[in-house]
Amino acid sequence: MYCRVCRSDDLRILDFEQRYYYCNNCQAIFIEKKEIVRPEEEKERYMGHDNSHQNEGYVEMFKDFLEVGVFPFIQDLNNVLEFGCGPGPVLADLLEKEDYQVDKYDPYFFPDRVFENKKYDLITSTEVFEHFSEPRKEMKFLKHHLKYGGYLAVMTSFHPGPEKFADWWYKWDPTHIIFYNLNTFQKIAEDYNLKIIYTNGEKYILFKNLDFK
Ligand SMILES: [Zn+2]
């Protein structure tokens, strides 16, 4: 078995909950493939979330993400892909209010492949990375659709380390199947020739694409 983020075979099973693996190389934590919830169940879970503008806390969360983790670092932004926007595309709406051209994609709720033959100045992906069953495939996709010098802005809660993982609330959602920390994201940056521009060390991370192709 290999780490689904970095392909290392240097893994160990966490003692307290044996369905989780910890990668000694990149420090990702993930569950076994057979434990992953089926897509139909996952969609139902999303439908149950209150992902709308009525939920004020939800809107504030995205405003904070943009104001703290994105806008201070990016100039000359034109087009944006909101990747994994869910049923109520709050973040896309906030970006459109700033007059950016925003494409929305979500495999369940906005399945049109709007990104075909396109590259973006910015791809946002919030509360999405923790759902990836194949993060390498997803990263390859995201990288492919970034312009040179383009940005990838991610929000996902960084795990607190294997010692504190047992009590960590974020893993209680059964659709959350893989967790990262700063070390994991540094490995991802190396693997895909990205540079980390900003992180708050908790849940926001902003990458810049260094490739010319
Ligand atoms: Zn790894």
Coordinates of N, CA and C and ligand atoms in Angstrom, one line a residue:
M1 N 0.8 -1.2 0.0 CA 0.0 0.0 0.0 C 0.9 1.3 0.0
Y2 N 0.4 2.3 -0.7 CA 1.2 3.5 -0.9 C 0.3 4.7 -0.4
C3 N 1.1 5.7 0.0 CA 0.4 7.0 0.4 C -0.3 7.6 -0.9
R4 N -1.5 8.0 -0.7 CA -2.3 8.5 -1.9 C -1.8 9.9 -2.3
V5 N -1.1 10.5 -1.4 CA -0.6 11.9 -1.7 C 0.8 11.8 -2.4
C6 N 1.7 11.1 -1.7 CA 3.2 11.1 -2.2 C 3.7 9.8 -2.7
R7 N 2.9 8.7 -2.7 CA 3.3 7.4 -3.2 C 4.3 6.7 -2.3
S8 N 4.7 7.3 -1.2 CA 5.6 6.6 -0.3 C 4.9 5.3 0.3
D9 N 5.8 4.3 0.6 CA 5.2 3.1 1.3 C 5.6 3.1 2.7
D10 N 6.1 4.2 3.2 CA 6.5 4.3 4.6 C 5.3 4.8 5.4
L11 N 4.4 3.9 5.7 CA 3.1 4.2 6.3 C 3.0 3.5 7.6
R12 N 2.2 4.0 8.5 CA 1.9 3.3 9.7 C 0.4 3.4 10.1
I13 N -0.2 2.4 10.7 CA -1.6 2.5 11.1 C -1.7 3.2 12.4
L14 N -2.6 4.1 12.6 CA -2.7 4.8 13.8 C -3.3 3.8 14.9
D15 N -2.7 3.8 16.1 CA -3.1 2.8 17.1 C -4.5 2.8 17.5
F16 N -5.0 4.0 17.8 CA -6.3 4.1 18.4 C -7.5 3.8 17.5
E17 N -7.3 4.2 16.2 CA -8.4 3.9 15.3 C -7.7 3.3 14.0
Q18 N -7.9 2.1 13.9 CA -7.0 1.3 12.9 C -7.5 1.5 11.5
R19 N -8.5 2.3 11.2 CA -8.8 2.5 9.8 C -8.0 3.6 9.2
Y20 N -7.2 4.3 10.0 CA -6.4 5.5 9.5 C -5.0 5.1 9.3
Y21 N -4.4 5.6 8.2 CA -3.0 5.5 7.9 C -2.3 6.8 8.0
Y22 N -1.1 6.8 8.5 CA -0.3 8.0 8.6 C 0.9 7.8 7.7
C23 N 1.2 8.8 6.9 CA 2.4 8.7 6.0 C 3.6 9.3 6.7
N24 N 4.6 8.5 6.9 CA 5.8 9.1 7.6 C 6.6 10.0 6.7
N25 N 6.3 10.0 5.4 CA 7.0 10.9 4.5 C 6.4 12.3 4.4
C26 N 5.1 12.3 4.0 CA 4.4 13.6 3.8 C 3.5 14.0 5.0
Q27 N 3.3 13.1 5.9 CA 2.4 13.3 7.1 C 0.9 13.4 6.8
A28 N 0.5 12.9 5.6 CA -0.9 12.8 5.3 C -1.5 11.7 6.2
I29 N -2.8 11.9 6.5 CA -3.6 10.9 7.2 C -4.8 10.5 6.3
F30 N -5.0 9.2 6.1 CA -6.1 8.9 5.2 C -6.7 7.5 5.6
I31 N -7.9 7.3 5.2 CA -8.5 6.0 5.5 C -8.3 5.0 4.3
E32 N -8.5 3.8 4.6 CA -8.4 2.7 3.6 C -9.4 2.9 2.5
K33 N -9.1 2.5 1.3 CA -10.0 2.7 0.2 C -11.4 2.0 0.4
K34 N -11.4 0.9 1.0 CA -12.7 0.1 1.2 C -13.6 0.9 2.2
E35 N -13.1 1.8 3.0 CA -13.9 2.5 4.0 C -14.5 3.8 3.4
I36 N -14.1 4.1 2.2 CA -14.6 5.4 1.6 C -16.1 5.2 1.2
V37 N -16.9 6.3 1.6 CA -18.3 6.2 1.3 C -18.6 6.3 -0.2
R38 N -19.7 5.7 -0.6 CA -20.1 5.6 -2.0 C -20.5 7.0 -2.4
P39 N -20.4 7.3 -3.7 CA -20.7 8.7 -4.2 C -22.2 9.0 -3.9
E40 N -23.1 8.1 -4.0 CA -24.5 8.4 -3.7 C -24.7 8.9 -2.3
E41 N -24.1 8.2 -1.4 CA -24.2 8.6 0.0 C -23.5 10.0 0.2
E42 N -22.4 10.2 -0.5 CA -21.7 11.5 -0.3 C -22.6 12.6 -0.8
K43 N -23.3 12.4 -1.9 CA -24.2 13.5 -2.4 C -25.3 13.8 -1.4
E44 N -25.8 12.7 -0.8 CA -26.9 13.0 0.2 C -26.4 13.8 1.4
R45 N -25.2 13.5 1.8 CA -24.6 14.3 2.9 C -24.5 15.7 2.5
Y46 N -24.1 16.0 1.3 CA -23.9 17.4 0.8 C -25.3 18.1 0.8
M47 N -26.3 17.4 0.4 CA -27.7 17.9 0.3 C -28.1 18.4 1.7
G48 N -27.7 17.6 2.7 CA -28.0 17.9 4.1 C -27.3 19.2 4.7
H49 N -26.2 19.6 4.1 CA -25.5 20.8 4.5 C -26.3 22.0 4.2
D50 N -26.3 23.0 5.1 CA -26.9 24.2 4.7 C -25.9 25.2 4.1
N51 N -25.7 25.0 2.8 CA -24.7 25.7 2.1 C -25.2 26.9 1.4
S52 N -26.1 27.6 2.0 CA -26.7 28.7 1.3 C -26.4 30.1 1.9
H53 N -26.9 31.1 1.2 CA -26.7 32.5 1.7 C -27.4 32.7 3.0
Q54 N -28.5 31.9 3.3 CA -29.2 32.1 4.5 C -28.4 31.8 5.8
N55 N -27.4 30.9 5.6 CA -26.5 30.6 6.7 C -25.4 31.6 6.8
E56 N -25.6 32.5 7.7 CA -24.7 33.7 7.8 C -23.2 33.3 8.1
G57 N -23.1 32.3 9.0 CA -21.7 31.8 9.3 C -21.0 31.3 8.1
Y58 N -21.8 30.6 7.2 CA -21.2 30.0 6.0 C -20.6 31.1 5.1
V59 N -21.4 32.2 4.9 CA -21.0 33.3 4.1 C -19.8 34.0 4.6
E60 N -19.8 34.2 6.0 CA -18.6 34.8 6.6 C -17.4 34.0 6.5
M61 N -17.5 32.7 6.5 CA -16.3 31.8 6.4 C -15.6 32.1 5.0
F62 N -16.4 32.2 4.0 CA -15.9 32.4 2.7 C -15.3 33.8 2.5
K63 N -16.0 34.8 3.1 CA -15.5 36.2 3.0 C -14.1 36.3 3.7
D64 N -14.0 35.6 4.8 CA -12.7 35.6 5.6 C -11.6 34.9 4.7
F65 N -12.0 33.8 4.1 CA -11.0 33.1 3.3 C -10.5 34.0 2.2
L66 N -11.4 34.7 1.5 CA -11.0 35.6 0.4 C -10.2 36.8 0.9
E67 N -10.6 37.4 2.0 CA -10.0 38.6 2.5 C -8.6 38.3 3.2
V68 N -8.5 37.1 3.8 CA -7.3 36.8 4.5 C -6.3 36.0 3.6
G69 N -6.9 35.0 2.9 CA -6.0 34.0 2.2 C -5.9 34.2 0.7
V70 N -6.6 35.1 0.1 CA -6.6 35.2 -1.3 C -6.3 36.7 -1.8
F71 N -7.2 37.6 -1.6 CA -7.1 38.9 -2.2 C -5.8 39.7 -1.9
P72 N -5.2 39.6 -0.7 CA -4.0 40.4 -0.4 C -2.8 40.0 -1.3
F73 N -2.9 38.8 -1.9 CA -1.7 38.3 -2.6 C -1.8 38.2 -4.1
I74 N -3.0 38.5 -4.6 CA -3.3 38.4 -6.0 C -3.7 39.7 -6.7
Q75 N -2.9 40.0 -7.7 CA -3.3 41.2 -8.5 C -3.7 40.7 -9.9
D76 N -4.3 41.5 -10.7 CA -4.6 41.2 -12.1 C -5.3 39.9 -12.3
L77 N -6.3 39.7 -11.5 CA -7.1 38.5 -11.6 C -8.2 38.7 -12.6
N78 N -8.3 37.7 -13.5 CA -9.3 37.8 -14.5 C -10.3 36.6 -14.3
N79 N -9.9 35.4 -14.7 CA -10.9 34.3 -14.6 C -10.6 33.4 -13.5
V80 N -11.6 32.8 -12.9 CA -11.5 31.9 -11.7 C -12.3 30.7 -12.0
L81 N -11.8 29.5 -11.5 CA -12.6 28.3 -11.5 C -12.8 28.0 -10.0
E82 N -14.1 27.9 -9.7 CA -14.5 27.5 -8.3 C -14.7 26.0 -8.4
F83 N -13.8 25.2 -7.9 CA -13.7 23.8 -8.1 C -14.3 23.1 -6.9
G84 N -15.5 22.4 -7.1 CA -16.1 21.7 -6.0 C -17.0 22.7 -5.2
C85 N -17.8 23.4 -5.9 CA -18.5 24.5 -5.2 C -19.7 24.1 -4.4
G86 N -20.2 22.8 -4.6 CA -21.3 22.4 -3.8 C -22.6 22.9 -4.4
P87 N -23.8 22.6 -3.7 CA -25.1 23.0 -4.2 C -25.4 24.5 -4.1
G88 N -24.9 25.2 -3.2 CA -25.1 26.6 -3.1 C -23.9 27.4 -3.2
P89 N -23.5 27.8 -4.4 CA -22.2 28.3 -4.7 C -21.9 29.7 -4.1
V90 N -21.8 29.8 -2.8 CA -21.6 31.1 -2.1 C -20.3 31.8 -2.5
L91 N -19.2 31.0 -2.6 CA -17.9 31.6 -2.9 C -17.9 32.2 -4.3
A92 N -18.5 31.4 -5.2 CA -18.6 31.9 -6.6 C -19.3 33.2 -6.7
D93 N -20.4 33.3 -5.9 CA -21.2 34.5 -5.9 C -20.4 35.7 -5.4
L94 N -19.6 35.5 -4.3 CA -18.8 36.5 -3.8 C -17.7 37.0 -4.8
L95 N -17.2 36.1 -5.5 CA -16.2 36.4 -6.5 C -16.8 37.2 -7.7
E96 N -18.0 36.8 -8.1 CA -18.7 37.5 -9.2 C -19.0 38.9 -8.8
K97 N -19.3 39.1 -7.5 CA -19.6 40.5 -7.0 C -18.4 41.4 -7.2
E98 N -17.2 40.8 -7.2 CA -15.9 41.5 -7.4 C -15.6 41.7 -8.9
D99 N -16.6 41.3 -9.8 CA -16.5 41.4 -11.2 C -15.5 40.4 -11.9
Y100 N -15.2 39.3 -11.2 CA -14.4 38.3 -11.8 C -15.3 37.4 -12.7
Q101 N -14.7 36.8 -13.7 CA -15.4 35.9 -14.5 C -15.2 34.5 -13.8
V102 N -16.3 33.9 -13.3 CA -16.2 32.7 -12.5 C -16.8 31.5 -13.2
D103 N -16.1 30.4 -13.4 CA -16.7 29.2 -13.8 C -16.9 28.3 -12.6
K104 N -18.0 27.7 -12.5 CA -18.3 26.8 -11.4 C -18.3 25.3 -11.8
Y105 N -17.6 24.5 -11.0 CA -17.7 23.1 -11.3 C -17.9 22.3 -10.0
D106 N -18.8 21.3 -10.1 CA -18.9 20.4 -8.9 C -19.4 19.1 -9.6
P107 N -18.8 18.0 -9.2 CA -19.1 16.7 -9.9 C -20.6 16.3 -9.7
Y108 N -21.2 16.8 -8.5 CA -22.6 16.4 -8.2 C -23.6 17.5 -8.7
F109 N -23.2 18.8 -8.5 CA -24.2 19.8 -8.6 C -24.0 20.7 -9.8
F110 N -22.8 20.9 -10.3 CA -22.5 21.7 -11.5 C -21.6 20.9 -12.4
P111 N -22.1 19.7 -13.0 CA -21.2 18.8 -13.6 C -20.7 19.2 -15.0
D112 N -21.2 20.3 -15.6 CA -20.7 20.7 -16.9 C -19.2 20.9 -16.9
R113 N -18.5 20.4 -17.9 CA -17.1 20.5 -17.9 C -16.6 21.8 -18.5
V114 N -16.9 22.9 -17.7 CA -16.7 24.3 -18.1 C -15.2 24.6 -18.3
F115 N -14.4 23.8 -17.7 CA -12.9 24.0 -17.7 C -12.2 23.5 -18.9
E116 N -12.9 22.8 -19.8 CA -12.3 22.1 -21.0 C -11.5 23.2 -21.8
N117 N -10.3 22.9 -22.1 CA -9.5 23.8 -22.9 C -9.3 25.2 -22.3
K118 N -9.4 25.3 -21.0 CA -9.2 26.6 -20.4 C -8.2 26.5 -19.3
K119 N -7.5 27.7 -19.1 CA -6.6 27.8 -17.9 C -7.0 29.0 -17.2
Y120 N -6.8 29.0 -15.9 CA -7.3 30.1 -15.0 C -6.2 30.8 -14.2
D121 N -6.5 32.1 -13.9 CA -5.6 32.9 -13.0 C -5.7 32.4 -11.6
L122 N -6.9 31.9 -11.2 CA -7.1 31.4 -9.9 C -8.1 30.2 -9.9
I123 N -7.7 29.2 -9.1 CA -8.6 28.1 -8.9 C -8.9 28.1 -7.3
T124 N -10.1 28.2 -6.9 CA -10.4 28.1 -5.5 C -11.0 26.7 -5.3
S125 N -10.7 26.1 -4.1 CA -11.2 24.8 -3.8 C -11.3 24.7 -2.2
T126 N -12.5 25.0 -1.8 CA -12.7 25.1 -0.4 C -13.6 23.9 0.2
E127 N -13.1 23.3 1.2 CA -13.8 22.2 1.8 C -14.0 21.1 0.8
V128 N -12.9 20.8 0.0 CA -13.0 19.8 -1.1 C -11.8 18.8 -0.9
F129 N -10.6 19.3 -0.6 CA -9.5 18.4 -0.6 C -9.6 17.2 0.4
E130 N -10.4 17.4 1.5 CA -10.6 16.3 2.4 C -11.5 15.2 1.9
H131 N -12.1 15.5 0.8 CA -13.0 14.5 0.1 C -12.3 13.7 -1.0
F132 N -11.0 14.0 -1.3 CA -10.4 13.4 -2.4 C -10.0 11.9 -2.1
S133 N -10.5 11.0 -3.0 CA -10.0 9.6 -2.9 C -8.8 9.4 -3.7
E134 N -8.6 10.3 -4.7 CA -7.4 10.2 -5.5 C -6.7 11.6 -5.6
P135 N -6.1 12.0 -4.6 CA -5.5 13.4 -4.6 C -4.5 13.7 -5.7
R136 N -3.8 12.6 -6.1 CA -2.8 12.9 -7.2 C -3.5 13.2 -8.5
K137 N -4.5 12.5 -8.7 CA -5.3 12.7 -10.0 C -5.9 14.1 -9.9
E138 N -6.4 14.5 -8.8 CA -7.0 15.8 -8.6 C -6.0 16.9 -8.8
M139 N -4.8 16.7 -8.2 CA -3.8 17.7 -8.3 C -3.3 17.9 -9.7
K140 N -3.2 16.8 -10.4 CA -2.8 16.9 -11.8 C -3.8 17.7 -12.6
F141 N -5.0 17.5 -12.3 CA -6.1 18.2 -13.0 C -6.0 19.7 -12.7
L142 N -5.9 20.0 -11.4 CA -5.8 21.4 -11.0 C -4.6 22.1 -11.6
K143 N -3.5 21.5 -11.5 CA -2.2 22.0 -12.1 C -2.4 22.3 -13.6
H144 N -3.0 21.4 -14.3 CA -3.2 21.5 -15.7 C -4.0 22.7 -16.1
H145 N -4.9 23.1 -15.2 CA -5.8 24.2 -15.5 C -5.4 25.5 -14.9
L146 N -4.2 25.6 -14.4 CA -3.6 26.8 -13.9 C -2.8 27.5 -15.0
K147 N -3.0 28.8 -15.1 CA -2.0 29.5 -16.0 C -0.7 29.6 -15.4
Y148 N 0.4 29.9 -16.2 CA 1.7 30.1 -15.6 C 1.5 31.4 -14.7
G149 N 2.0 31.2 -13.5 CA 1.9 32.3 -12.5 C 0.5 32.3 -11.8
G150 N -0.4 31.4 -12.2 CA -1.7 31.3 -11.6 C -1.7 30.8 -10.2
Y151 N -2.8 31.0 -9.5 CA -2.9 30.6 -8.1 C -3.9 29.5 -7.8
L152 N -3.6 28.7 -6.8 CA -4.5 27.7 -6.3 C -4.8 28.0 -4.8
A153 N -6.0 28.3 -4.5 CA -6.3 28.7 -3.1 C -7.2 27.6 -2.5
V154 N -6.7 27.0 -1.4 CA -7.3 25.8 -0.8 C -7.7 26.1 0.6
M155 N -8.9 25.7 1.0 CA -9.3 25.7 2.4 C -9.7 24.2 2.8
T156 N -8.9 23.7 3.8 CA -9.3 22.4 4.4 C -8.6 22.5 5.7
S157 N -9.2 21.9 6.8 CA -8.6 22.0 8.1 C -7.3 21.1 8.2
F158 N -6.2 21.7 8.6 CA -5.0 21.0 8.7 C -5.1 20.0 10.0
H159 N -4.7 18.8 9.8 CA -4.8 17.9 10.9 C -3.8 18.2 12.0
P160 N -4.1 17.9 13.3 CA -3.3 18.3 14.4 C -2.1 17.4 14.8
G161 N -1.9 16.4 13.9 CA -0.8 15.4 14.2 C -1.5 14.1 14.7
P162 N -0.8 13.0 14.6 CA -1.3 11.7 14.9 C -1.7 11.5 16.4
E163 N -1.0 12.3 17.3 CA -1.2 12.1 18.7 C -2.6 12.7 19.1
K164 N -2.9 13.8 18.4 CA -4.2 14.5 18.8 C -5.3 14.1 17.9
F165 N -5.1 13.2 16.9 CA -6.0 13.0 15.9 C -7.3 12.3 16.4
A166 N -7.2 11.5 17.5 CA -8.3 10.7 18.0 C -9.5 11.6 18.4
D167 N -9.2 12.8 18.9 CA -10.3 13.7 19.4 C -10.6 14.8 18.4
W168 N -10.1 14.7 17.2 CA -10.2 15.8 16.3 C -11.6 15.8 15.6
W169 N -12.4 16.9 15.7 CA -13.8 16.9 15.2 C -13.9 16.7 13.7
Y170 N -12.9 17.2 13.0 CA -13.0 17.3 11.5 C -13.2 16.0 10.8
K171 N -12.7 14.9 11.5 CA -12.8 13.6 10.9 C -14.1 12.9 11.1
W172 N -15.0 13.5 11.9 CA -16.3 12.8 12.2 C -17.2 12.8 11.0
D173 N -17.1 13.7 10.1 CA -17.9 13.6 8.9 C -17.3 12.4 8.0
P174 N -18.2 11.4 7.8 CA -17.7 10.2 7.1 C -17.2 10.5 5.7
T175 N -17.5 11.6 5.1 CA -17.1 11.9 3.7 C -15.7 12.6 3.8
H176 N -15.2 12.9 4.9 CA -13.8 13.5 5.1 C -12.9 12.3 5.2
I177 N -12.1 12.0 4.2 CA -11.3 10.8 4.1 C -9.8 10.9 4.0
I178 N -9.4 12.2 3.9 CA -7.9 12.4 3.8 C -7.6 13.8 4.4
F179 N -6.5 13.8 5.2 CA -6.1 15.1 5.9 C -4.7 15.4 5.7
Y180 N -4.4 16.7 5.7 CA -3.1 17.2 5.3 C -2.6 18.1 6.5
N181 N -1.3 18.3 6.5 CA -0.8 19.4 7.4 C 0.2 20.2 6.5
L182 N 0.9 21.1 7.1 CA 1.8 22.0 6.3 C 2.8 21.2 5.6
N183 N 3.4 20.2 6.3 CA 4.4 19.3 5.6 C 3.8 18.6 4.4
T184 N 2.6 18.1 4.5 CA 2.0 17.5 3.3 C 1.9 18.5 2.2
F185 N 1.5 19.7 2.5 CA 1.3 20.7 1.4 C 2.7 21.1 0.8
Q186 N 3.7 21.1 1.7 CA 5.0 21.4 1.1 C 5.5 20.3 0.1
K187 N 5.2 19.0 0.4 CA 5.5 18.0 -0.5 C 4.7 18.1 -1.8
I188 N 3.4 18.5 -1.7 CA 2.6 18.7 -2.8 C 3.2 19.8 -3.7
A189 N 3.6 20.9 -3.0 CA 4.2 22.0 -3.8 C 5.4 21.6 -4.5
E190 N 6.3 20.8 -3.9 CA 7.5 20.2 -4.6 C 7.1 19.4 -5.8
D191 N 6.1 18.5 -5.6 CA 5.8 17.5 -6.6 C 5.2 18.2 -7.9
Y192 N 4.5 19.3 -7.7 CA 3.7 19.9 -8.8 C 4.3 21.3 -9.2
N193 N 5.5 21.6 -8.7 CA 6.2 22.8 -9.0 C 5.3 24.0 -8.7
L194 N 4.9 24.1 -7.5 CA 4.1 25.2 -7.0 C 4.9 25.9 -5.9
K195 N 4.6 27.1 -5.6 CA 5.2 27.8 -4.4 C 4.1 28.2 -3.5
I196 N 4.4 27.9 -2.2 CA 3.4 28.3 -1.2 C 3.6 29.8 -0.9
I197 N 2.6 30.6 -1.2 CA 2.6 32.1 -1.1 C 2.1 32.5 0.3
Y198 N 1.1 31.8 0.8 CA 0.6 32.1 2.1 C -0.1 30.9 2.7
T199 N 0.0 30.8 4.0 CA -0.8 29.8 4.8 C -1.0 30.4 6.2
N200 N -2.2 30.2 6.8 CA -2.3 30.5 8.2 C -2.0 29.4 9.1
G201 N -1.6 28.2 8.5 CA -1.1 27.1 9.3 C -2.3 26.3 9.9
E202 N -3.5 26.7 9.6 CA -4.7 26.0 10.1 C -5.6 25.5 9.1
K203 N -6.0 26.3 8.1 CA -6.9 25.8 7.1 C -6.8 26.5 5.7
Y204 N -6.1 27.6 5.6 CA -5.9 28.3 4.4 C -4.5 28.1 3.8
I205 N -4.5 27.8 2.5 CA -3.1 27.8 1.9 C -3.3 28.2 0.4
L206 N -2.3 29.0 0.0 CA -2.3 29.6 -1.3 C -1.0 29.2 -2.1
F207 N -1.2 28.6 -3.2 CA -0.1 28.2 -4.1 C 0.0 29.1 -5.3
K208 N 1.2 29.2 -5.8 CA 1.4 29.9 -7.1 C 2.1 28.9 -8.0
N209 N 1.6 28.8 -9.3 CA 2.1 27.9 -10.3 C 3.4 28.4 -10.9
L210 N 4.5 27.6 -10.8 CA 5.8 28.1 -11.3 C 6.1 27.6 -12.7
D211 N 5.3 26.7 -13.2 CA 5.6 26.1 -14.5 C 5.3 27.1 -15.7
F212 N 6.1 26.9 -16.7 CA 5.8 27.7 -18.0 C 4.8 27.0 -18.9
K213 N 4.7 25.6 -18.7 CA 3.8 24.9 -19.7 C 2.5 24.6 -19.0
Ligands
ZN1 ZN 2.7 10.6 1.8

